[in-house]
XYZ file of C-alpha atoms in Angstrom:
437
model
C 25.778 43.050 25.308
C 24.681 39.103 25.730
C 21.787 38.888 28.565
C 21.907 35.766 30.134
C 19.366 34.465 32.746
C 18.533 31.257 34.198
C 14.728 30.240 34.075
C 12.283 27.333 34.141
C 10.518 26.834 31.044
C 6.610 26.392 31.250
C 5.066 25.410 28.303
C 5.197 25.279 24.416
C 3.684 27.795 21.867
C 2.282 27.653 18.455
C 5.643 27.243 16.922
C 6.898 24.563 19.204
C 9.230 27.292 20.773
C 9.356 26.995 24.786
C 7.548 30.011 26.649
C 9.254 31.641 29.803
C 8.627 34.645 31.922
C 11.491 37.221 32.662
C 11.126 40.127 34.791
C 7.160 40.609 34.293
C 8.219 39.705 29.819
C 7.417 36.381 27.643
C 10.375 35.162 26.391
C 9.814 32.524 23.716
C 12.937 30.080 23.892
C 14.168 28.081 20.603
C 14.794 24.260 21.490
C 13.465 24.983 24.981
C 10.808 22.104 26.439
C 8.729 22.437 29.341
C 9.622 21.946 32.944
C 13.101 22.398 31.783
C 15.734 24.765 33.336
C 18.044 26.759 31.846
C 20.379 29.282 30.949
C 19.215 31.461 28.213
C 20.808 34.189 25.984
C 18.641 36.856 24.748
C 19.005 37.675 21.316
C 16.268 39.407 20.191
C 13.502 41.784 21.851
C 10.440 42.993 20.550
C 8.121 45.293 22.718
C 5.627 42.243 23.813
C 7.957 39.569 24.070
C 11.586 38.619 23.269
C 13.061 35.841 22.064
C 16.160 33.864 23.436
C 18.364 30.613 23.241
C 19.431 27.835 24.817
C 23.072 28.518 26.847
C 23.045 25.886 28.955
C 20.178 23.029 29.932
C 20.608 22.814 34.025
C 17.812 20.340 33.891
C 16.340 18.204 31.006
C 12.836 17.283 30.728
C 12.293 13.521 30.903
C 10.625 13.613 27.339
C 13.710 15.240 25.539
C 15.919 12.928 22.855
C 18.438 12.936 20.701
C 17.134 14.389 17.174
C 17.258 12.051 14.541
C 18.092 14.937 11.646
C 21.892 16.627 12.648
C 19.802 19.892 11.292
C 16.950 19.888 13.746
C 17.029 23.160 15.265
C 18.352 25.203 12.492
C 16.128 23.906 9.476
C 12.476 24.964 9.954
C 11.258 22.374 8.583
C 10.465 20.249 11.961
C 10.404 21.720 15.366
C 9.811 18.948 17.346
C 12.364 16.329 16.435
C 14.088 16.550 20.140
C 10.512 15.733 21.848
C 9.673 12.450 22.131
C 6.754 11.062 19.831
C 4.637 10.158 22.572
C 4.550 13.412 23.644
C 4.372 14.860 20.840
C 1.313 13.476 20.588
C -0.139 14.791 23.828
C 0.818 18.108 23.605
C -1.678 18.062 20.462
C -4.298 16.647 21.967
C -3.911 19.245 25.120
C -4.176 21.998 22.427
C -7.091 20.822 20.830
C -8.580 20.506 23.886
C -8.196 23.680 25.136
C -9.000 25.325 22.237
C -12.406 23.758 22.321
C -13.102 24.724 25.839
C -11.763 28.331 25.216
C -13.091 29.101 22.110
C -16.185 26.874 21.533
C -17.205 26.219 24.898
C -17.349 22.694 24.058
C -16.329 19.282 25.563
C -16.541 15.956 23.293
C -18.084 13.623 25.018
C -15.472 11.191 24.181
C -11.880 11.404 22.716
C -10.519 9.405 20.050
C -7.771 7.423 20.452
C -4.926 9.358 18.279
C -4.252 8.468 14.803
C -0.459 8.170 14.044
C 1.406 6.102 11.517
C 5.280 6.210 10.483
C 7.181 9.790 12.037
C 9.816 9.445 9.345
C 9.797 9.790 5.511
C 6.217 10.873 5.737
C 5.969 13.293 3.586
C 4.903 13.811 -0.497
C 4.208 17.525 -1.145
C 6.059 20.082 -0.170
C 8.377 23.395 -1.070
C 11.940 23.434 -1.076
C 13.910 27.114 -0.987
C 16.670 27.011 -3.224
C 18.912 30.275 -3.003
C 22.850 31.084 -4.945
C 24.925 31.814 -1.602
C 28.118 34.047 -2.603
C 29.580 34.068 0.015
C 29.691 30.146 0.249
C 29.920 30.024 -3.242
C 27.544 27.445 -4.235
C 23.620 26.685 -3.775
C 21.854 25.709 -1.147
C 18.551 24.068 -1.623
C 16.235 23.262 1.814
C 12.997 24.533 3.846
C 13.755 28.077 5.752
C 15.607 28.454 8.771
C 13.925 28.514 12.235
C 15.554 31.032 13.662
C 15.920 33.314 10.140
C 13.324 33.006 7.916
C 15.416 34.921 5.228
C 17.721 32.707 5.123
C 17.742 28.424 3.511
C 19.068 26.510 5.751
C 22.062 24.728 4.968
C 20.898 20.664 4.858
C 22.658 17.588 3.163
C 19.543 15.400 3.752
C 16.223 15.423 4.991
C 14.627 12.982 7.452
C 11.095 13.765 6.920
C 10.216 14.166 3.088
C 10.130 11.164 0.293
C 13.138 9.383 0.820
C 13.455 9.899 -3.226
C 13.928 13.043 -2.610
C 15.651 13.167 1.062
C 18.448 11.893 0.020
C 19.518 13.814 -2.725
C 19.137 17.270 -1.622
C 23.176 17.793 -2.065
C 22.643 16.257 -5.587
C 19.855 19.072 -6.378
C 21.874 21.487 -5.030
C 24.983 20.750 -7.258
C 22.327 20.220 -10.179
C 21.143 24.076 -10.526
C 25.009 25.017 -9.707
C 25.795 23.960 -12.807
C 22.942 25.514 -14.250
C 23.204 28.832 -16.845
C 22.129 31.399 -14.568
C 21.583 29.559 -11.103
C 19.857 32.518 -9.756
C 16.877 32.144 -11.906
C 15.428 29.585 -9.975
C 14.214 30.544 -6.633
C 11.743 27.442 -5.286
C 11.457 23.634 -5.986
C 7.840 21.971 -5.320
C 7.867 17.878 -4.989
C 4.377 16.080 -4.845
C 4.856 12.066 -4.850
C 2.265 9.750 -5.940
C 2.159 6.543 -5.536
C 4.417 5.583 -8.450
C 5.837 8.713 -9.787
C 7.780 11.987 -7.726
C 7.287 14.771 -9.839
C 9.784 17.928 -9.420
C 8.227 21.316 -10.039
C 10.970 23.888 -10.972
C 10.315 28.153 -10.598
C 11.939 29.968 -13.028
C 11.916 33.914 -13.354
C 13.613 33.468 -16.787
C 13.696 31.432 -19.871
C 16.020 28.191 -19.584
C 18.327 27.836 -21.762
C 18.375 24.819 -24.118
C 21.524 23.638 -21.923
C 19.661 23.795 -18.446
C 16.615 21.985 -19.862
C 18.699 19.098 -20.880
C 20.429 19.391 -17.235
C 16.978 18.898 -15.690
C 15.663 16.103 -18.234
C 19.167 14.457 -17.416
C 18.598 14.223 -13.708
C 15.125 12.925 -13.894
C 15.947 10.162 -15.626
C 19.094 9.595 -13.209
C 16.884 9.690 -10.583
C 13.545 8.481 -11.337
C 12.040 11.960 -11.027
C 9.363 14.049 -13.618
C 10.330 17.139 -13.983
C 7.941 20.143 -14.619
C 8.457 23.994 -15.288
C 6.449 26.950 -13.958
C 7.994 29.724 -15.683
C 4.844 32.757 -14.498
C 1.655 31.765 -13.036
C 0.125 28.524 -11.973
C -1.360 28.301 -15.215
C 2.020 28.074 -16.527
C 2.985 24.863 -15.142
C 3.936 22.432 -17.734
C 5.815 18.891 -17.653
C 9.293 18.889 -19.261
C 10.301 14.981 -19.165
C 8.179 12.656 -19.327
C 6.002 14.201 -22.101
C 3.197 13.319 -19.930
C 3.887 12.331 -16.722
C 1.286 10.426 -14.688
C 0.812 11.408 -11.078
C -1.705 9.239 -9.011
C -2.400 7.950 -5.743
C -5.179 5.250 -4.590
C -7.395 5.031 -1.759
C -9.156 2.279 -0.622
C -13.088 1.884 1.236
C -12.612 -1.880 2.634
C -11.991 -4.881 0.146
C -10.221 -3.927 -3.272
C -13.419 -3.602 -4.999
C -14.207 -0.065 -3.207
C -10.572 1.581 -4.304
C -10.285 4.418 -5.715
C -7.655 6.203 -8.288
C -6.945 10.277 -7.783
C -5.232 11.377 -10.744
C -3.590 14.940 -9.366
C -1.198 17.960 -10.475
C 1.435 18.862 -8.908
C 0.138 22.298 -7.879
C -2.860 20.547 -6.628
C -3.498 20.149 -2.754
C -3.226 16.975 -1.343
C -2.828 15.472 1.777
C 0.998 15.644 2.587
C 0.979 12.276 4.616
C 0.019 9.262 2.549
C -0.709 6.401 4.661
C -2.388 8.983 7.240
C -4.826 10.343 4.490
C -5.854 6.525 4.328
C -6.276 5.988 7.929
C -7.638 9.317 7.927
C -10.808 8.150 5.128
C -11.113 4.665 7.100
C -12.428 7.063 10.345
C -14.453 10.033 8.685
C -16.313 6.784 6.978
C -16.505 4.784 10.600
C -17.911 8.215 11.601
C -20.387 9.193 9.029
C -21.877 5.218 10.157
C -22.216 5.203 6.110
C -25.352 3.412 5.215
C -26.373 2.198 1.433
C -29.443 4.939 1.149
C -27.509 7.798 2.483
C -27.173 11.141 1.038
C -24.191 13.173 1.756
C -22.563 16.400 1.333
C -18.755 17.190 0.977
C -17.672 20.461 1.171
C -14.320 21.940 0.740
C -14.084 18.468 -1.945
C -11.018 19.031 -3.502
C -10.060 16.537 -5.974
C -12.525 13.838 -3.968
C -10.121 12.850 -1.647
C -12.634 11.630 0.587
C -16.386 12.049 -2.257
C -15.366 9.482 -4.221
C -14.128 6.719 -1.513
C -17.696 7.425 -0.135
C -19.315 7.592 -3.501
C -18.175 3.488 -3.269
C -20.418 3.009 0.022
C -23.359 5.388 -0.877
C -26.195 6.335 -3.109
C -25.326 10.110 -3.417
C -22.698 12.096 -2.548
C -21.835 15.675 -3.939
C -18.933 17.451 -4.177
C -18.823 21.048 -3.751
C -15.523 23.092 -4.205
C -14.356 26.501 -4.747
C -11.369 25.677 -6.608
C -12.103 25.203 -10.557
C -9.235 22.976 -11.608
C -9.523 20.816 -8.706
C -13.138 20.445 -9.781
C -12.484 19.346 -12.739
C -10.291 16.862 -11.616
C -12.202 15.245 -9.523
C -15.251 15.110 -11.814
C -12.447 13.574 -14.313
C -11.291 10.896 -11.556
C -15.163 9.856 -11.164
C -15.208 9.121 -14.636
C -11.463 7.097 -14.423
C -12.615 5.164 -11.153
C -16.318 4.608 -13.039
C -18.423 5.952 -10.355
C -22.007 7.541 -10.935
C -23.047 8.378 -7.542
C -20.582 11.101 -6.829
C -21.734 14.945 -8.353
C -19.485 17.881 -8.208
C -20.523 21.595 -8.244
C -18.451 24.749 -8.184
C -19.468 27.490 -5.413
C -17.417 29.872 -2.800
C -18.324 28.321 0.071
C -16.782 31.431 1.952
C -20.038 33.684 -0.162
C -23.390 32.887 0.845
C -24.538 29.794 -1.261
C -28.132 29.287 0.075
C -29.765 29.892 -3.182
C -28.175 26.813 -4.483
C -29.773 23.982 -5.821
C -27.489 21.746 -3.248
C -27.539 24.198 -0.138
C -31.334 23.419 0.043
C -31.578 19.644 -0.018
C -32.291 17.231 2.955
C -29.015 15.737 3.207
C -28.910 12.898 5.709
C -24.951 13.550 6.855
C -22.271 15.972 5.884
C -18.890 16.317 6.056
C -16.552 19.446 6.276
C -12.895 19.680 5.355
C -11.962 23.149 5.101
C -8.821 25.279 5.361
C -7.581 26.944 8.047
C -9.935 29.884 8.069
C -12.773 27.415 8.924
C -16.310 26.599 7.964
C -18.445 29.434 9.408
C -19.642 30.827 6.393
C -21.210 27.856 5.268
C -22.797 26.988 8.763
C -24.615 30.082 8.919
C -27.068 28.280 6.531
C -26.022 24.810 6.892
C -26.408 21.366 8.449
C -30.554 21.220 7.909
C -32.639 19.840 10.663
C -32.277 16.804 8.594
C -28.595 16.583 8.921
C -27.915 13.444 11.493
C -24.728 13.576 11.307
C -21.637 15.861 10.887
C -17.877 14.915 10.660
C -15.472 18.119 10.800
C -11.895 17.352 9.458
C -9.571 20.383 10.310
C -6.706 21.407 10.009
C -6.919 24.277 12.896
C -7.607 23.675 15.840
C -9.036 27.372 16.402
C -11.579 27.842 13.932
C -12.985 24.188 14.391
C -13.461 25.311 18.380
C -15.015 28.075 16.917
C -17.399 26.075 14.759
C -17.703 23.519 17.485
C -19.734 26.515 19.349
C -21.955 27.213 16.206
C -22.702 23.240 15.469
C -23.744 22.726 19.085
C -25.263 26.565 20.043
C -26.872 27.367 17.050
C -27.821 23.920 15.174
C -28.570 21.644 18.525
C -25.736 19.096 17.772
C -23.894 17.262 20.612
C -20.206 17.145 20.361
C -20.137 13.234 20.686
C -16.038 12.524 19.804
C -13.145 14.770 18.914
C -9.407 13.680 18.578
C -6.166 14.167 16.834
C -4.258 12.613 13.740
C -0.606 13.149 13.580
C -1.133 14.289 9.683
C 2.595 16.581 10.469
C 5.226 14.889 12.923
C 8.092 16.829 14.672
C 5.762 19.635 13.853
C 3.431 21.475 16.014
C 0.697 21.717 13.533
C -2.061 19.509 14.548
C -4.549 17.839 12.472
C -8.400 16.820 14.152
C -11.345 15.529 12.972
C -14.570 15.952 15.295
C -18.039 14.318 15.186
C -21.062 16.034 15.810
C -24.889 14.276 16.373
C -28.326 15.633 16.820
């Protein structure tokens, strides 16, 4: 039996769902905005909360729009695409905020003005679900549904991702329908560089000489590399071009101070291109990079941000836990010429205080860590030293969290905090925060 109410919605939750109350229960309401009423169906209940859809909207908040993509709602890839940009935007910053005063106890003295760039076509790395569908009889190839995770949602473009790519999801589709044995393929990864889109095919058994020709055939219709993972990541090899190139550059200022990262296509990198440059331009404006300085970068990666600094400074080092992106970015010092960058290996979730690198006076340091945070490392780290330290996160929790340890253990001020929209029509929200003694 359907259960219908009417309610007001109140606010948002961590999946961009809206959150309700009915009789004394939170009801978490797909497509739902807040301040809106409406009439819901419950579909779903769970002993803590249930969750529910929109029946009718009695009253529309003044921030809702049309979505651009006619699969907002049922793709999971966005969330967000009927709320306005603007306040999209604001609904970040209010959970960073209160995440910082909830968790860290913390207040930045000043916010940054919010980092955005293009909402649309954003996107270079990502995972598409590809799955045979009997009863539709053909495959479907897209990001997860919203509402059922199980299931790929059925999508003819997307809005969001390289428009190489975006516009030929139907084409991919039909591409592994013609394959031998469609059903050996169960995930596509794309990473774009600034020239090349590679394609990254999963396959749980051998191709057959037929299929490999199929794939090498639609690259070069389309422009795309193709690669194969047939077991582990170690696996991954290119299929056509022999050997694809995938790069993107960075630049510090004038043309002089840009920099080349050669990546693979397993390798993390910043999802939003021309955010990851505006991104660099403000950790650098924080850091107030001086000739003489002496900096640390943890959680390096392939030098995303070492080696644009390694242009402005004396010394910079690297340190990251990853081997293979270690070695790349010591290789893409060597291709961009630079001798002032160093790169060492080391856990930085295990205690590395007995390191050589842990120990020295470094004048600023910057953090870029993943989700679970940077605790570890500040147990034993800035040094008195330390002038300066700019947090890039990509959680808004655990930086709150280490907001508390940077200013209650380590006597840092929280001087500026703010948001970059590194994900739009998403709810995931990207900060960086800068901290001074």
């Amino acid at each position: 039996m359907q259960h219908i109410v009417e309610t007001t919605i109140h606010h948002l939750n961590h999946d961009g769902r809206g959150v309700t109350c009915v009789a004394g229960k939170t009801v978490f309401v797909s497509g739902a905005l807040p301040d809106e009423r409406a009439r819901i169906r419950i579909y779903k209940r769970h002993h803590h909360y249930d969750e529910a859809e929109i029946v009718e909207l009695l009253e529309s908040s003044p921030h809702r729009i049309q979505a651009k993509c006619p699969h907002a709602g049922q793709c999971g890839g966005c969330s967000l695409q009927h709320l306005e940009t603007g306040a999209q935007i604001r609904m970040k910053e209010q959970v960073l905020a209160e995440n910082l005063i909830r968790i860290g106890k913390v207040t930045p003295q000043t916010w940054l003005r919010a980092l955005t760039c293009k909402p649309w076509a954003y996107r270079r790395r990502g995972r598409l679900s590809v799955r045979l569908v009997a009863k539709k009889g053909r495959v479907l190839v897209g990001f997860r549904e919203a509402a059922k995770p199980r299931f790929v949602a059925d999508i003819t473009r997307c809005e969001v991702i390289h428009p190489l790519l975006g516009d030929r999801i139907p084409q991919l589709a039909t591409l592994i329908g013609n394959m031998d044995d469609a059903s050996t393929i169960p995930q596509i990864e794309f990473s774009a560089g600034d020239e090349v889109v590679a394609l990254l095919f999963r396959h749980m058994q051998a191709l057959s000489a037929r299929d490999q020709a199929l794939l090498i055939a639609f690259g070069k219709q389309h422009g795309f590399a193709i690669y194969l993972q047939p077991a582990g990541v170690g696996s991954v090899h290119p299929l056509w071009p022999e050997n694809p190139s995938l790069s993107f550059c960075l630049s510090a200022g004038p043309v002089a101070q840009t920099v080349e990262l050669a990546f693979h296509p397993l390798d993390f990198v910043q999802v939003n291109a021309l955010m990851n440059q505006k991104m660099l331009l403000q950790v650098m404006a924080l850091l107030d990079l001086k000739a003489s300085d002496r900096v640390l970068d943890l959680f390096c990666g392939l030098g995303n941000f070492t080696l644009p600094m390694a242009r402005k400074v004396s010394n910079v080092t690297g340190i990251e836990g990853d081997e293979a992106l270690l070695a790349r970015a010591t290789d893409n010092a060597q291709k961009n010429k630079i001798t002032s960058a160093h790169f060492y290996q080391a856990d930085l979730f295990e205690d590395q205080r007995g390191n050589f690198w842990a120990r020295q006076p470094w004048d600023k340091l910057l953090l870029d860590p993943p989700r679970a945070g940077a605790d570890k490392v500040l147990a034993y780290l800035p040094h008195k030293e330390t002038r300066r330290v700019v947090y890039v996160s990509c959680n808004p929790a655990s930086l709150a969290r280490d907001a508390g340890i940077l200013v209650g253990c380590h006597g840092f001020v929280l001087t500026s905090a703010g948001v970059m929209d590194m994900f739009p029509h998403t709810t995931h929200v990207e900060s960086v925060a800068l901290f001074e003694r």
